[in-house]
């Protein structure tokens, strides 16, 4: 996403010929425009990826986020635990062959799978202890917290942690 921010500079503090010095009609302050690239980090919960794969409610929003991620060359994040949850759910509902096809499709998406280390596991466990969130969901929440990212989900179980992390409900 392209962000636009305004800044003010005291007269004479910008080089001659720069954009702020070319603004006319302003006596004490000159205004300039600085374009900055604001990139938001997103973590996908299993429910969000399942909504996308199965054309369920919210799937179109996930598709939009995936499209923007590809365009910006800034992948969405997903814990391998939650990715495993998607693989299992597809296998259970549609069989091993379908799960393996979705595995290949996921590899083509702008989604970076993040391995679990001891610190992420500790944070997930503390979220489970404090909020009684289902344990696999705790990994998505922990990843979002550590990466200062918004969690993308359809799962209402995350309401219990809405006060501690940003959630994008799809």
Short mmCIF file of C-alpha atoms in Angstrom, two decimals:
data_model
loop_
_atom_site.label_atom_id
_atom_site.label_comp_id
_atom_site.label_asym_id
_atom_site.label_seq_id
_atom_site.Cartn_x
_atom_site.Cartn_y
_atom_site.Cartn_z
CA UNK A 1 0.00 0.00 0.00
CA UNK A 2 1.32 3.41 -0.84
CA UNK A 3 1.13 5.86 2.02
CA UNK A 4 1.20 9.62 1.75
CA UNK A 5 2.53 11.69 4.61
CA UNK A 6 2.90 15.43 4.96
CA UNK A 7 5.78 17.11 6.67
CA UNK A 8 6.47 20.75 7.50
CA UNK A 9 9.88 22.36 7.31
CA UNK A 10 11.02 25.73 8.62
CA UNK A 11 11.79 28.25 5.92
CA UNK A 12 15.31 27.85 4.67
CA UNK A 13 15.81 24.32 6.04
CA UNK A 14 15.38 22.62 2.67
CA UNK A 15 17.75 22.83 -0.28
CA UNK A 16 16.93 25.37 -2.99
CA UNK A 17 14.99 23.77 -5.83
CA UNK A 18 13.63 20.92 -3.72
CA UNK A 19 9.89 20.31 -3.72
CA UNK A 20 9.15 22.26 -0.50
CA UNK A 21 11.04 25.34 -1.74
CA UNK A 22 8.98 25.33 -4.93
CA UNK A 23 5.65 25.64 -3.08
CA UNK A 24 4.50 29.24 -3.49
CA UNK A 25 2.29 31.40 -1.30
CA UNK A 26 3.41 30.04 2.07
CA UNK A 27 5.44 32.49 4.16
CA UNK A 28 6.65 30.88 7.43
CA UNK A 29 6.19 27.21 6.69
CA UNK A 30 6.76 25.29 3.54
CA UNK A 31 4.91 22.05 3.05
CA UNK A 32 6.20 19.07 1.20
CA UNK A 33 4.88 15.71 0.35
CA UNK A 34 6.83 12.59 1.07
CA UNK A 35 5.74 9.28 -0.37
CA UNK A 36 6.50 6.34 1.82
CA UNK A 37 5.90 2.70 1.36
CA UNK A 38 3.81 1.42 4.25
CA UNK A 39 3.79 -2.35 4.33
CA UNK A 40 1.56 -4.14 6.79
CA UNK A 41 2.51 -7.60 7.95
CA UNK A 42 -0.23 -10.21 8.01
CA UNK A 43 -0.34 -13.68 9.54
CA UNK A 44 -2.81 -16.19 8.11
CA UNK A 45 -4.71 -18.46 10.43
CA UNK A 46 -5.72 -21.87 9.05
CA UNK A 47 -9.35 -20.73 8.80
CA UNK A 48 -8.41 -17.86 6.46
CA UNK A 49 -6.51 -20.11 4.07
CA UNK A 50 -9.34 -22.66 4.18
CA UNK A 51 -11.86 -19.91 3.34
CA UNK A 52 -9.71 -19.05 0.30
CA UNK A 53 -9.27 -22.66 -0.83
CA UNK A 54 -12.91 -23.61 -0.38
CA UNK A 55 -14.49 -20.36 -1.67
CA UNK A 56 -16.15 -19.77 1.69
CA UNK A 57 -17.16 -16.45 3.19
CA UNK A 58 -14.05 -14.31 3.60
CA UNK A 59 -12.18 -16.11 0.84
CA UNK A 60 -12.36 -13.09 -1.45
CA UNK A 61 -10.72 -10.89 1.20
CA UNK A 62 -7.94 -13.44 1.61
CA UNK A 63 -7.53 -13.50 -2.18
CA UNK A 64 -7.22 -9.70 -2.15
CA UNK A 65 -4.53 -9.85 0.55
CA UNK A 66 -2.66 -12.55 -1.39
CA UNK A 67 -2.83 -10.44 -4.54
CA UNK A 68 -1.48 -7.37 -2.74
CA UNK A 69 1.26 -9.47 -1.14
CA UNK A 70 2.35 -10.78 -4.55
CA UNK A 71 2.27 -7.28 -6.02
CA UNK A 72 4.36 -5.85 -3.16
CA UNK A 73 6.67 -8.89 -3.09
CA UNK A 74 5.96 -9.02 0.65
CA UNK A 75 4.53 -12.45 1.53
CA UNK A 76 1.88 -13.15 4.11
CA UNK A 77 3.14 -15.21 7.03
CA UNK A 78 1.84 -18.51 8.33
CA UNK A 79 3.06 -20.78 11.10
CA UNK A 80 3.90 -24.31 9.96
CA UNK A 81 1.59 -25.50 12.73
CA UNK A 82 -1.39 -23.72 11.14
CA UNK A 83 -0.31 -24.84 7.68
CA UNK A 84 -0.33 -28.41 9.03
CA UNK A 85 -3.84 -27.79 10.31
CA UNK A 86 -4.94 -26.85 6.76
CA UNK A 87 -3.24 -29.93 5.30
CA UNK A 88 -4.95 -32.17 7.85
CA UNK A 89 -8.40 -30.59 7.33
CA UNK A 90 -8.20 -31.04 3.56
CA UNK A 91 -6.95 -34.62 3.90
CA UNK A 92 -9.74 -35.46 6.34
CA UNK A 93 -12.45 -33.89 4.14
CA UNK A 94 -11.17 -34.72 0.65
CA UNK A 95 -8.39 -37.30 0.93
CA UNK A 96 -4.61 -37.40 0.79
CA UNK A 97 -4.39 -36.62 -2.95
CA UNK A 98 -6.41 -33.41 -2.54
CA UNK A 99 -4.28 -32.40 0.46
CA UNK A 100 -1.11 -32.87 -1.57
CA UNK A 101 -2.53 -30.80 -4.43
CA UNK A 102 -3.33 -27.97 -1.99
CA UNK A 103 0.19 -28.33 -0.59
CA UNK A 104 1.55 -27.66 -4.10
CA UNK A 105 -0.87 -24.75 -4.59
CA UNK A 106 0.17 -23.22 -1.28
CA UNK A 107 3.81 -23.34 -2.41
CA UNK A 108 2.84 -21.08 -5.35
CA UNK A 109 1.17 -18.46 -3.13
CA UNK A 110 2.94 -15.46 -1.60
CA UNK A 111 2.89 -17.13 1.81
CA UNK A 112 6.05 -17.60 3.87
CA UNK A 113 5.86 -20.55 6.24
CA UNK A 114 7.49 -19.79 9.58
CA UNK A 115 9.02 -22.58 11.63
CA UNK A 116 8.36 -22.80 15.33
CA UNK A 117 11.26 -22.18 17.66
CA UNK A 118 11.38 -22.44 21.45
CA UNK A 119 10.43 -18.77 21.96
CA UNK A 120 7.38 -18.97 19.67
CA UNK A 121 6.30 -22.20 21.41
CA UNK A 122 6.70 -20.52 24.83
CA UNK A 123 4.59 -17.55 23.74
CA UNK A 124 1.94 -19.89 22.27
CA UNK A 125 1.81 -21.82 25.54
CA UNK A 126 1.45 -18.61 27.54
CA UNK A 127 -1.45 -17.53 25.29
CA UNK A 128 -3.08 -20.89 25.91
CA UNK A 129 -2.64 -20.52 29.67
CA UNK A 130 -3.88 -16.91 29.80
CA UNK A 131 -6.70 -16.99 27.25
CA UNK A 132 -7.63 -20.68 26.81
CA UNK A 133 -7.38 -20.27 23.04
CA UNK A 134 -7.17 -23.62 21.17
CA UNK A 135 -3.49 -24.57 21.13
CA UNK A 136 -2.95 -24.58 17.35
CA UNK A 137 -4.55 -21.13 17.16
CA UNK A 138 -2.06 -19.95 19.77
CA UNK A 139 0.74 -20.37 17.21
CA UNK A 140 -0.96 -18.01 14.75
CA UNK A 141 -1.53 -15.47 17.53
CA UNK A 142 2.03 -15.82 18.83
CA UNK A 143 3.46 -15.33 15.33
CA UNK A 144 1.31 -12.23 14.83
CA UNK A 145 2.51 -10.81 18.15
CA UNK A 146 6.20 -11.48 17.50
CA UNK A 147 6.05 -10.04 13.97
CA UNK A 148 3.83 -7.08 14.97
CA UNK A 149 1.38 -8.30 12.36
CA UNK A 150 -2.36 -8.41 11.94
CA UNK A 151 -3.91 -11.86 12.25
CA UNK A 152 -6.22 -12.79 9.36
CA UNK A 153 -8.93 -15.23 10.41
CA UNK A 154 -12.56 -16.32 10.24
CA UNK A 155 -12.29 -18.14 13.58
CA UNK A 156 -14.33 -16.53 16.36
CA UNK A 157 -12.15 -18.30 18.96
CA UNK A 158 -9.72 -15.39 18.52
CA UNK A 159 -12.16 -12.95 20.16
CA UNK A 160 -10.48 -13.76 23.48
CA UNK A 161 -7.18 -12.25 22.28
CA UNK A 162 -8.60 -9.30 20.36
CA UNK A 163 -7.40 -6.99 23.12
CA UNK A 164 -3.76 -8.05 22.68
CA UNK A 165 -3.40 -8.25 18.91
CA UNK A 166 -4.83 -6.74 15.77
CA UNK A 167 -7.28 -9.05 14.03
CA UNK A 168 -8.56 -8.81 10.48
CA UNK A 169 -11.86 -10.68 10.42
CA UNK A 170 -12.63 -12.06 6.97
#
